[in-house]
PDB file of C-alpha atoms in Angstrom:
ATOM      1  CA  MET A   1     117.243  87.778  91.135  1.00 37.00           C
ATOM      2  CA  MET A   2     116.693  84.499  93.011  1.00 42.00           C
ATOM      3  CA  GLY A   3     117.857  84.291  96.579  1.00 47.00           C
ATOM      4  CA  GLU A   4     117.808  88.035  97.119  1.00 52.00           C
ATOM      5  CA  LYS A   5     116.016  89.633 100.022  1.00 58.00           C
ATOM      6  CA  GLY A   6     113.387  92.310  99.919  1.00 60.00           C
ATOM      7  CA  PHE A   7     112.289  94.457 102.803  1.00 56.00           C
ATOM      8  CA  LEU A   8     109.234  95.835 104.525  1.00 59.00           C
ATOM      9  CA  ALA A   9     109.527  99.476 105.536  1.00 54.00           C
ATOM     10  CA  PHE A  10     107.327 101.413 107.924  1.00 50.00           C
ATOM     11  CA  ILE A  11     107.178 105.140 107.160  1.00 50.00           C
ATOM     12  CA  ARG A  12     106.447 107.786 109.773  1.00 49.00           C
ATOM     13  CA  ASN A  13     103.737 110.476 109.720  1.00 41.00           C
ATOM     14  CA  GLY A  14     101.570 109.259 106.881  1.00 38.00           C
ATOM     15  CA  THR A  15      98.372 107.420 106.217  1.00 34.00           C
ATOM     16  CA  ALA A  16      98.400 105.753 102.809  1.00 34.00           C
ATOM     17  CA  VAL A  17      99.195 102.152 101.914  1.00 34.00           C
ATOM     18  CA  THR A  18     101.132 101.595  98.711  1.00 34.00           C
ATOM     19  CA  ARG A  19     103.763  99.429  97.047  1.00 34.00           C
ATOM     20  CA  ALA A  20     107.088 100.156  95.416  1.00 33.00           C
ATOM     21  CA  CYS A  21     109.443  97.824  93.562  1.00 31.00           C
ATOM     22  CA  ALA A  22     113.121  98.350  92.850  1.00 29.00           C
ATOM     23  CA  LEU A  23     115.224  96.409  90.359  1.00 26.00           C
ATOM     24  CA  ARG A  24     117.076  94.307  92.906  1.00 26.00           C
ATOM     25  CA  ALA A  25     114.901  94.540  96.006  1.00 28.00           C
ATOM     26  CA  LEU A  26     111.284  94.567  97.026  1.00 28.00           C
ATOM     27  CA  ALA A  27     110.038  97.577  98.939  1.00 29.00           C
ATOM     28  CA  VAL A  28     106.592  97.150 100.430  1.00 32.00           C
ATOM     29  CA  ILE A  29     105.890 100.513 102.026  1.00 32.00           C
ATOM     30  CA  LEU A  30     103.329 100.660 104.790  1.00 37.00           C
ATOM     31  CA  VAL A  31     102.874 104.317 105.660  1.00 35.00           C
ATOM     32  CA  ALA A  32     102.360 104.950 109.351  1.00 34.00           C
ATOM     33  CA  LEU A  33      99.245 106.546 110.693  1.00 31.00           C
ATOM     34  CA  ALA A  34      98.352 109.814 112.322  1.00 32.00           C
ATOM     35  CA  ALA A  35      94.775 109.159 113.368  1.00 31.00           C
ATOM     36  CA  GLN A  36      94.177 106.897 110.368  1.00 34.00           C
ATOM     37  CA  PRO A  37      90.551 105.742 110.629  1.00 37.00           C
ATOM     38  CA  VAL A  38      90.873 102.222 109.203  1.00 36.00           C
ATOM     39  CA  LEU A  39      93.994 101.211 111.133  1.00 40.00           C
ATOM     40  CA  ALA A  40      92.748 102.940 114.269  1.00 38.00           C
ATOM     41  CA  GLN A  41      89.838 100.497 114.120  1.00 56.00           C
ATOM     42  CA  GLY A  42      92.340  97.665 113.965  1.00 68.00           C
ATOM     43  CA  SER A  43      92.267  96.408 110.399  1.00 85.00           C
ATOM     44  CA  TRP A  44      93.216  96.833 106.759  1.00 91.00           C
ATOM     45  CA  PRO A  45      91.975  93.348 105.899  1.00 94.00           C
ATOM     46  CA  SER A  46      92.363  92.937 102.139  1.00 93.00           C
ATOM     47  CA  PHE A  47      93.546  94.410  98.849  1.00 90.00           C
ATOM     48  CA  ARG A  48      92.590  98.121  98.859  1.00 86.00           C
ATOM     49  CA  ASN A  49      91.076  97.617 102.322  1.00 84.00           C
ATOM     50  CA  ASP A  50      87.568  96.488 101.384  1.00 74.00           C
ATOM     51  CA  GLY A  51      87.833  96.648  97.617  1.00 70.00           C
ATOM     52  CA  SER A  52      86.468 100.174  97.412  1.00 66.00           C
ATOM     53  CA  GLY A  53      89.873 101.811  97.133  1.00 62.00           C
ATOM     54  CA  THR A  54      89.259 103.676 100.389  1.00 66.00           C
ATOM     55  CA  VAL A  55      92.173 105.841 101.515  1.00 65.00           C
ATOM     56  CA  SER A  56      92.677 108.373 104.253  1.00 57.00           C
ATOM     57  CA  VAL A  57      95.435 110.962 104.084  1.00 61.00           C
ATOM     58  CA  GLU A  58      96.556 113.191 106.917  1.00 61.00           C
ATOM     59  CA  LYS A  59     100.039 114.635 107.351  1.00 73.00           C
ATOM     60  CA  ALA A  60     101.462 112.377 104.667  1.00 72.00           C
ATOM     61  CA  PRO A  61     105.255 112.639 104.369  1.00 78.00           C
ATOM     62  CA  THR A  62     106.590 114.561 101.403  1.00 80.00           C
ATOM     63  CA  GLU A  63     109.945 112.779 101.507  1.00 84.00           C
ATOM     64  CA  TRP A  64     111.658 109.818 103.091  1.00 80.00           C
ATOM     65  CA  ALA A  65     115.021 108.104 102.912  1.00 85.00           C
ATOM     66  CA  PRO A  66     116.887 105.298 104.716  1.00 81.00           C
ATOM     67  CA  ASP A  67     117.660 107.709 107.557  1.00 83.00           C
ATOM     68  CA  SER A  68     114.545 109.891 107.394  1.00 86.00           C
ATOM     69  CA  ASN A  69     110.911 109.152 108.360  1.00 85.00           C
ATOM     70  CA  ILE A  70     111.527 105.394 108.618  1.00 86.00           C
ATOM     71  CA  ALA A  71     110.002 103.910 111.754  1.00 85.00           C
ATOM     72  CA  TRP A  72     111.324 100.410 111.043  1.00 89.00           C
ATOM     73  CA  ARG A  73     112.572  98.159 108.283  1.00 89.00           C
ATOM     74  CA  ALA A  74     112.603  94.349 108.122  1.00 88.00           C
ATOM     75  CA  GLU A  75     114.111  91.937 105.598  1.00 88.00           C
ATOM     76  CA  ILE A  76     111.855  89.565 103.669  1.00 88.00           C
ATOM     77  CA  PRO A  77     113.171  86.378 102.028  1.00 86.00           C
ATOM     78  CA  GLY A  78     112.772  86.188  98.267  1.00 87.00           C
ATOM     79  CA  TYR A  79     110.596  88.533  96.252  1.00 82.00           C
ATOM     80  CA  GLY A  80     107.024  89.633  96.794  1.00 83.00           C
ATOM     81  CA  GLN A  81     104.604  92.004  95.106  1.00 81.00           C
ATOM     82  CA  SER A  82     101.643  91.599  97.445  1.00 88.00           C
ATOM     83  CA  ALA A  83     100.370  94.508  99.515  1.00 90.00           C
ATOM     84  CA  PRO A  84     100.451  94.205 103.320  1.00 94.00           C
ATOM     85  CA  VAL A  85      97.249  93.600 105.266  1.00 95.00           C
ATOM     86  CA  VAL A  86      96.764  94.564 108.908  1.00 94.00           C
ATOM     87  CA  TRP A  87      94.767  93.163 111.793  1.00 95.00           C
ATOM     88  CA  GLY A  88      95.170  94.798 115.183  1.00 93.00           C
ATOM     89  CA  ASP A  89      98.882  95.162 115.853  1.00 93.00           C
ATOM     90  CA  THR A  90     100.059  92.682 113.213  1.00 96.00           C
ATOM     91  CA  VAL A  91     101.110  93.188 109.570  1.00 96.00           C
ATOM     92  CA  PHE A  92     100.833  90.198 107.214  1.00 97.00           C
ATOM     93  CA  LEU A  93     102.308  89.816 103.727  1.00 94.00           C
ATOM     94  CA  THR A  94     103.728  87.194 101.360  1.00 94.00           C
ATOM     95  CA  SER A  95     106.833  86.502  99.285  1.00 92.00           C
ATOM     96  CA  SER A  96     108.216  83.654  97.166  1.00 89.00           C
ATOM     97  CA  ASN A  97     111.651  82.262  96.392  1.00 86.00           C
ATOM     98  CA  GLY A  98     113.451  79.759  94.178  1.00 75.00           C
ATOM     99  CA  PRO A  99     114.044  79.568  90.396  1.00 74.00           C
ATOM    100  CA  TRP A 100     110.470  78.293  89.959  1.00 69.00           C
ATOM    101  CA  GLN A 101     108.977  79.882  93.075  1.00 72.00           C
ATOM    102  CA  GLU A 102     109.109  76.522  94.811  1.00 81.00           C
ATOM    103  CA  SER A 103     108.740  78.200  98.200  1.00 84.00           C
ATOM    104  CA  GLY A 104     106.041  80.643  99.184  1.00 88.00           C
ATOM    105  CA  PHE A 105     106.067  82.439 102.523  1.00 92.00           C
ATOM    106  CA  VAL A 106     103.542  84.169 104.753  1.00 96.00           C
ATOM    107  CA  HIS A 107     105.086  86.654 107.201  1.00 96.00           C
ATOM    108  CA  ALA A 108     103.804  88.420 110.296  1.00 97.00           C
ATOM    109  CA  PHE A 109     105.396  91.565 111.782  1.00 96.00           C
ATOM    110  CA  ASP A 110     104.614  93.730 114.781  1.00 95.00           C
ATOM    111  CA  LEU A 111     102.924  96.865 113.475  1.00 93.00           C
ATOM    112  CA  GLN A 112     104.704  99.271 115.811  1.00 91.00           C
ATOM    113  CA  THR A 113     108.209  97.810 116.058  1.00 93.00           C
ATOM    114  CA  GLY A 114     108.693  95.739 112.901  1.00 94.00           C
ATOM    115  CA  LYS A 115     109.765  92.715 114.922  1.00 95.00           C
ATOM    116  CA  LYS A 116     109.127  89.524 112.982  1.00 95.00           C
ATOM    117  CA  ARG A 117     106.620  87.346 114.778  1.00 97.00           C
ATOM    118  CA  TRP A 118     106.774  84.402 112.408  1.00 97.00           C
ATOM    119  CA  THR A 119     107.353  83.190 108.851  1.00 96.00           C
ATOM    120  CA  THR A 120     105.593  80.067 107.569  1.00 96.00           C
ATOM    121  CA  GLU A 121     106.600  78.359 104.324  1.00 93.00           C
ATOM    122  CA  VAL A 122     104.076  77.165 101.743  1.00 88.00           C
ATOM    123  CA  PRO A 123     105.605  74.633  99.265  1.00 89.00           C
ATOM    124  CA  ALA A 124     104.332  75.214  95.729  1.00 83.00           C
ATOM    125  CA  THR A 125     102.339  72.456  94.038  1.00 87.00           C
ATOM    126  CA  THR A 126     102.590  74.127  90.595  1.00 76.00           C
ATOM    127  CA  ARG A 127     105.847  75.713  89.434  1.00 73.00           C
ATOM    128  CA  VAL A 128     105.911  79.281  88.086  1.00 70.00           C
ATOM    129  CA  GLU A 129     109.161  80.714  86.756  1.00 67.00           C
ATOM    130  CA  ASN A 130     110.792  83.355  88.958  1.00 63.00           C
ATOM    131  CA  TYR A 131     111.114  85.808  86.084  1.00 59.00           C
ATOM    132  CA  PHE A 132     111.047  89.583  86.284  1.00 65.00           C
ATOM    133  CA  ARG A 133     107.998  89.853  84.015  1.00 61.00           C
ATOM    134  CA  ASN A 134     106.035  87.254  85.952  1.00 63.00           C
ATOM    135  CA  SER A 135     103.908  87.635  89.041  1.00 71.00           C
ATOM    136  CA  ARG A 136     105.965  86.795  92.120  1.00 73.00           C
ATOM    137  CA  ALA A 137     103.763  86.493  95.193  1.00 82.00           C
ATOM    138  CA  ALA A 138     101.561  89.286  93.824  1.00 86.00           C
ATOM    139  CA  PRO A 139      98.124  88.283  95.193  1.00 91.00           C
ATOM    140  CA  THR A 140      97.317  90.134  98.420  1.00 94.00           C
ATOM    141  CA  SER A 141      96.073  88.096 101.400  1.00 96.00           C
ATOM    142  CA  VAL A 142      92.860  88.574 103.361  1.00 97.00           C
ATOM    143  CA  VAL A 143      92.717  88.560 107.158  1.00 97.00           C
ATOM    144  CA  ASP A 144      90.056  88.548 109.855  1.00 95.00           C
ATOM    145  CA  ALA A 145      90.026  88.003 113.613  1.00 94.00           C
ATOM    146  CA  ASP A 146      90.828  84.301 113.269  1.00 96.00           C
ATOM    147  CA  VAL A 147      92.665  83.566 110.040  1.00 97.00           C
ATOM    148  CA  VAL A 148      94.911  84.971 107.321  1.00 98.00           C
ATOM    149  CA  VAL A 149      94.327  83.421 103.888  1.00 98.00           C
ATOM    150  CA  SER A 150      96.907  83.760 101.098  1.00 96.00           C
ATOM    151  CA  LEU A 151      97.077  82.877  97.393  1.00 93.00           C
ATOM    152  CA  PHE A 152     100.299  82.172  95.498  1.00 91.00           C
ATOM    153  CA  PRO A 153     101.091  82.250  91.742  1.00 85.00           C
ATOM    154  CA  GLY A 154     101.043  78.449  91.554  1.00 84.00           C
ATOM    155  CA  GLY A 155      97.383  78.429  92.580  1.00 87.00           C
ATOM    156  CA  ASP A 156      97.925  77.354  96.193  1.00 91.00           C
ATOM    157  CA  VAL A 157      95.517  78.893  98.711  1.00 94.00           C
ATOM    158  CA  THR A 158      96.557  78.540 102.343  1.00 96.00           C
ATOM    159  CA  ALA A 159      94.984  79.558 105.649  1.00 97.00           C
ATOM    160  CA  MET A 160      96.912  80.183 108.871  1.00 97.00           C
ATOM    161  CA  ASN A 161      95.950  81.314 112.311  1.00 97.00           C
ATOM    162  CA  HIS A 162      97.490  84.461 113.770  1.00 97.00           C
ATOM    163  CA  ASP A 163     100.301  82.382 115.291  1.00 97.00           C
ATOM    164  CA  GLY A 164     101.426  81.136 111.872  1.00 97.00           C
ATOM    165  CA  ARG A 165     100.078  77.590 112.144  1.00 97.00           C
ATOM    166  CA  THR A 166      98.794  76.264 108.814  1.00 97.00           C
ATOM    167  CA  LEU A 167      95.128  75.279 109.047  1.00 97.00           C
ATOM    168  CA  TRP A 168      94.602  74.114 105.475  1.00 97.00           C
ATOM    169  CA  THR A 169      96.026  74.407 101.960  1.00 96.00           C
ATOM    170  CA  VAL A 170      94.140  73.914  98.684  1.00 95.00           C
ATOM    171  CA  PRO A 171      96.034  73.433  95.358  1.00 94.00           C
ATOM    172  CA  LEU A 172      93.508  75.124  93.071  1.00 90.00           C
ATOM    173  CA  PHE A 173      95.294  74.454  89.790  1.00 86.00           C
ATOM    174  CA  ARG A 174      95.791  70.775  90.538  1.00 89.00           C
ATOM    175  CA  GLU A 175      92.192  70.295  91.609  1.00 88.00           C
ATOM    176  CA  HIS A 176      90.364  72.556  89.160  1.00 82.00           C
ATOM    177  CA  GLY A 177      92.787  73.468  86.350  1.00 77.00           C
ATOM    178  CA  GLY A 178      94.188  76.873  85.482  1.00 70.00           C
ATOM    179  CA  GLY A 179      97.456  78.717  85.231  1.00 66.00           C
ATOM    180  CA  GLU A 180      97.617  79.300  81.451  1.00 66.00           C
ATOM    181  CA  ASN A 181      98.506  82.931  81.949  1.00 68.00           C
ATOM    182  CA  GLU A 182     101.499  84.699  80.379  1.00 68.00           C
ATOM    183  CA  ARG A 183     102.399  86.643  83.503  1.00 64.00           C
ATOM    184  CA  ALA A 184     101.154  84.222  86.181  1.00 66.00           C
ATOM    185  CA  MET A 185      98.543  84.636  88.884  1.00 74.00           C
ATOM    186  CA  ALA A 186      98.220  88.158  90.283  1.00 80.00           C
ATOM    187  CA  SER A 187      94.538  88.384  91.235  1.00 87.00           C
ATOM    188  CA  SER A 188      94.054  88.994  94.963  1.00 92.00           C
ATOM    189  CA  LEU A 189      91.536  87.277  97.203  1.00 95.00           C
ATOM    190  CA  ALA A 190      88.277  88.802  98.412  1.00 96.00           C
ATOM    191  CA  GLN A 191      86.328  87.768 101.496  1.00 96.00           C
ATOM    192  CA  THR A 192      83.067  87.796 103.398  1.00 96.00           C
ATOM    193  CA  ALA A 193      82.668  86.704 107.022  1.00 95.00           C
ATOM    194  CA  ASP A 194      83.021  82.989 106.253  1.00 97.00           C
ATOM    195  CA  LEU A 195      84.147  82.701 102.609  1.00 98.00           C
ATOM    196  CA  VAL A 196      87.161  83.633 100.486  1.00 97.00           C
ATOM    197  CA  PHE A 197      86.932  84.125  96.717  1.00 97.00           C
ATOM    198  CA  ALA A 198      89.547  83.498  94.032  1.00 95.00           C
ATOM    199  CA  LEU A 199      89.223  84.453  90.360  1.00 93.00           C
ATOM    200  CA  ILE A 200      90.989  82.249  87.793  1.00 89.00           C
ATOM    201  CA  ASP A 201      90.619  83.806  84.339  1.00 85.00           C
ATOM    202  CA  HIS A 202      93.193  82.392  81.918  1.00 77.00           C
ATOM    203  CA  ARG A 203      93.603  80.872  78.456  1.00 78.00           C
ATOM    204  CA  GLY A 204      91.254  78.014  79.139  1.00 78.00           C
ATOM    205  CA  PRO A 205      88.095  77.160  81.064  1.00 87.00           C
ATOM    206  CA  SER A 206      87.946  79.946  83.652  1.00 89.00           C
ATOM    207  CA  TRP A 207      86.152  80.128  86.970  1.00 89.00           C
ATOM    208  CA  LEU A 208      85.397  81.957  90.211  1.00 95.00           C
ATOM    209  CA  ILE A 209      85.522  79.886  93.374  1.00 96.00           C
ATOM    210  CA  ALA A 210      84.354  80.352  96.966  1.00 98.00           C
ATOM    211  CA  LEU A 211      86.190  78.449  99.722  1.00 98.00           C
ATOM    212  CA  ARG A 212      85.021  78.126 103.310  1.00 98.00           C
ATOM    213  CA  LYS A 213      87.444  79.766 105.712  1.00 98.00           C
ATOM    214  CA  ILE A 214      86.939  77.084 108.323  1.00 97.00           C
ATOM    215  CA  ASP A 215      88.383  74.189 106.289  1.00 97.00           C
ATOM    216  CA  GLY A 216      89.077  75.244 102.671  1.00 97.00           C
ATOM    217  CA  SER A 217      86.179  73.217 101.279  1.00 98.00           C
ATOM    218  CA  VAL A 218      84.416  74.474  98.165  1.00 97.00           C
ATOM    219  CA  ALA A 219      81.207  76.375  98.878  1.00 98.00           C
ATOM    220  CA  TRP A 220      80.590  76.920  95.159  1.00 98.00           C
ATOM    221  CA  LYS A 221      82.412  77.227  91.841  1.00 97.00           C
ATOM    222  CA  ALA A 222      81.075  79.356  88.968  1.00 95.00           C
ATOM    223  CA  ASP A 223      82.270  78.438  85.490  1.00 93.00           C
ATOM    224  CA  ARG A 224      83.096  81.497  83.367  1.00 89.00           C
ATOM    225  CA  GLY A 225      83.691  79.819  80.011  1.00 85.00           C
ATOM    226  CA  MET A 226      86.744  80.355  77.830  1.00 84.00           C
ATOM    227  CA  ARG A 227      88.410  83.599  78.859  1.00 81.00           C
ATOM    228  CA  GLY A 228      91.706  85.366  78.271  1.00 73.00           C
ATOM    229  CA  PRO A 229      94.497  86.046  80.778  1.00 79.00           C
ATOM    230  CA  SER A 230      93.515  88.501  83.479  1.00 80.00           C
ATOM    231  CA  TRP A 231      95.011  89.887  86.677  1.00 80.00           C
ATOM    232  CA  SER A 232      92.126  91.847  88.210  1.00 85.00           C
ATOM    233  CA  SER A 233      90.708  90.992  91.629  1.00 90.00           C
ATOM    234  CA  PRO A 234      87.132  90.308  92.739  1.00 93.00           C
ATOM    235  CA  VAL A 235      85.559  92.775  95.185  1.00 93.00           C
ATOM    236  CA  ILE A 236      82.550  92.527  97.490  1.00 93.00           C
ATOM    237  CA  ALA A 237      79.492  94.770  97.268  1.00 91.00           C
ATOM    238  CA  THR A 238      76.272  94.711  99.268  1.00 89.00           C
ATOM    239  CA  HIS A 239      72.953  95.756  97.728  1.00 87.00           C
ATOM    240  CA  ALA A 240      69.502  95.371  99.287  1.00 87.00           C
ATOM    241  CA  GLY A 241      71.008  93.167 101.979  1.00 89.00           C
ATOM    242  CA  ARG A 242      72.603  90.768  99.486  1.00 92.00           C
ATOM    243  CA  GLU A 243      76.383  90.309  99.352  1.00 94.00           C
ATOM    244  CA  MET A 244      77.694  90.113  95.801  1.00 94.00           C
ATOM    245  CA  VAL A 245      81.074  89.274  94.284  1.00 95.00           C
ATOM    246  CA  MET A 246      81.885  91.833  91.580  1.00 92.00           C
ATOM    247  CA  VAL A 247      84.299  90.824  88.821  1.00 91.00           C
ATOM    248  CA  SER A 248      85.607  93.145  86.106  1.00 88.00           C
ATOM    249  CA  SER A 249      87.704  90.920  83.838  1.00 86.00           C
ATOM    250  CA  SER A 250      88.089  89.530  80.322  1.00 81.00           C
ATOM    251  CA  LEU A 251      85.538  91.665  78.453  1.00 84.00           C
ATOM    252  CA  THR A 252      82.723  91.744  81.012  1.00 88.00           C
ATOM    253  CA  VAL A 253      81.623  92.986  84.420  1.00 90.00           C
ATOM    254  CA  ASP A 254      79.779  90.267  86.351  1.00 91.00           C
ATOM    255  CA  ALA A 255      77.901  90.147  89.649  1.00 93.00           C
ATOM    256  CA  TYR A 256      77.609  86.833  91.518  1.00 96.00           C
ATOM    257  CA  ASP A 257      75.610  86.024  94.635  1.00 97.00           C
ATOM    258  CA  ALA A 258      78.256  85.570  97.332  1.00 97.00           C
ATOM    259  CA  ARG A 259      76.305  82.791  99.072  1.00 97.00           C
ATOM    260  CA  THR A 260      75.388  80.645  96.070  1.00 98.00           C
ATOM    261  CA  GLY A 261      77.577  81.668  93.108  1.00 97.00           C
ATOM    262  CA  GLU A 262      74.526  82.497  90.991  1.00 97.00           C
ATOM    263  CA  LEU A 263      75.288  84.940  88.180  1.00 96.00           C
ATOM    264  CA  LEU A 264      73.000  87.893  88.898  1.00 95.00           C
ATOM    265  CA  TRP A 265      73.878  90.124  85.945  1.00 93.00           C
ATOM    266  CA  GLN A 266      76.545  90.739  83.331  1.00 90.00           C
ATOM    267  CA  VAL A 267      77.661  93.776  81.314  1.00 89.00           C
ATOM    268  CA  LYS A 268      79.404  92.966  78.031  1.00 87.00           C
ATOM    269  CA  GLY A 269      81.309  94.985  75.479  1.00 81.00           C
ATOM    270  CA  LEU A 270      84.368  96.061  77.460  1.00 81.00           C
ATOM    271  CA  GLN A 271      87.962  95.877  76.269  1.00 79.00           C
ATOM    272  CA  GLY A 272      91.201  96.013  78.201  1.00 77.00           C
ATOM    273  CA  ASN A 273      89.685  95.330  81.631  1.00 77.00           C
ATOM    274  CA  LEU A 274      92.377  92.762  82.328  1.00 74.00           C
ATOM    275  CA  SER A 275      94.189  94.370  85.261  1.00 77.00           C
ATOM    276  CA  PRO A 276      92.149  97.148  86.925  1.00 80.00           C
ATOM    277  CA  SER A 277      89.872  95.776  89.627  1.00 85.00           C
ATOM    278  CA  ALA A 278      86.396  97.223  90.032  1.00 85.00           C
ATOM    279  CA  SER A 279      85.730  99.766  92.791  1.00 85.00           C
ATOM    280  CA  VAL A 280      82.560  99.977  94.849  1.00 85.00           C
ATOM    281  CA  ALA A 281      81.207 103.370  95.972  1.00 81.00           C
ATOM    282  CA  GLY A 282      77.744 103.333  97.473  1.00 78.00           C
ATOM    283  CA  ASP A 283      75.393 101.867  94.883  1.00 79.00           C
ATOM    284  CA  SER A 284      77.863 102.357  92.035  1.00 83.00           C
ATOM    285  CA  ILE A 285      80.467 100.034  90.548  1.00 83.00           C
ATOM    286  CA  PHE A 286      83.382 101.617  88.679  1.00 85.00           C
ATOM    287  CA  ALA A 287      85.320  99.476  86.201  1.00 83.00           C
ATOM    288  CA  GLY A 288      88.346 100.601  84.207  1.00 82.00           C
ATOM    289  CA  ALA A 289      88.707  99.493  80.586  1.00 80.00           C
ATOM    290  CA  THR A 290      90.624 100.561  77.494  1.00 79.00           C
ATOM    291  CA  ALA A 291      91.643  99.307  74.081  1.00 70.00           C
ATOM    292  CA  PRO A 292      94.761  97.093  74.454  1.00 60.00           C
ATOM    293  CA  THR A 293      98.007  98.749  73.367  1.00 59.00           C
ATOM    294  CA  HIS A 294     100.401  95.793  73.557  1.00 55.00           C
ATOM    295  CA  GLY A 295      98.619  93.074  71.665  1.00 52.00           C
ATOM    296  CA  ASN A 296      95.124  91.671  72.062  1.00 48.00           C
ATOM    297  CA  TYR A 297      94.825  89.697  75.278  1.00 45.00           C
ATOM    298  CA  ASP A 298      91.013  89.775  75.130  1.00 44.00           C
ATOM    299  CA  ALA A 299      90.814  86.303  73.645  1.00 39.00           C
ATOM    300  CA  GLY A 300      87.870  85.185  75.725  1.00 39.00           C
ATOM    301  CA  VAL A 301      84.486  84.117  74.371  1.00 37.00           C
ATOM    302  CA  VAL A 302      81.554  85.336  76.453  1.00 36.00           C
TER     303      VAL A 302
END
């Protein structure tokens, strides 16, 4: 599988964002818009847009093929499972390559034409095997008007400007520990106006961290105790004027103050909430959970 190339495809006459993986190639499918509200406003800035799972469907294609309904297609080095994010007329996504994912990449493409604008390499500081059952560049980036911030399976968080120049890189695992996870890092980043948030739940001391977008410095770090492996992503919710980081992972649902990292509340007693990220809808938080069917990964103590 190493050394192969994936591709980014842009599909005509649709409005949903999704992902598809084939055995020997990556297909990240960004479905084109016909009056799509989010992209018409110039952004799809993070995993599931804003963490709510918002979608808009109008005139979605019922079929497509290499010669049908494809607006453009571009090759991507290596393998990547991250979803694309969009700001203005630029699509950003990540991939990784090498037997131990030694090289990570952030890519930028023109939204309308598919022309590659740039690719910037991010050398890994922690090796993760490039194995078909492992996460391979799965975390989705976040983007705003100034910066695109990406997270790789080896725990490296990197920020670039819209021209592809690296502004800062933080090796989270080297600095804070982590990475004891059977399938590697897959949790995506979340963001507020000036902070990005990464969740590291694994077989060991786990934590949620907030980094300042301007320089990668730590705004706060919340210890989460001994948890089990998890791949869900934090999401942002606002209640009574307060921004909160919502985490559904490793037996609990937790709400943290986005400015300070204070744990505001916790719901215990869940099982199987290892992969599905919480969704925010108005004043409600929806969290998926189920009894594990392939062994007990809920080894955390909370």
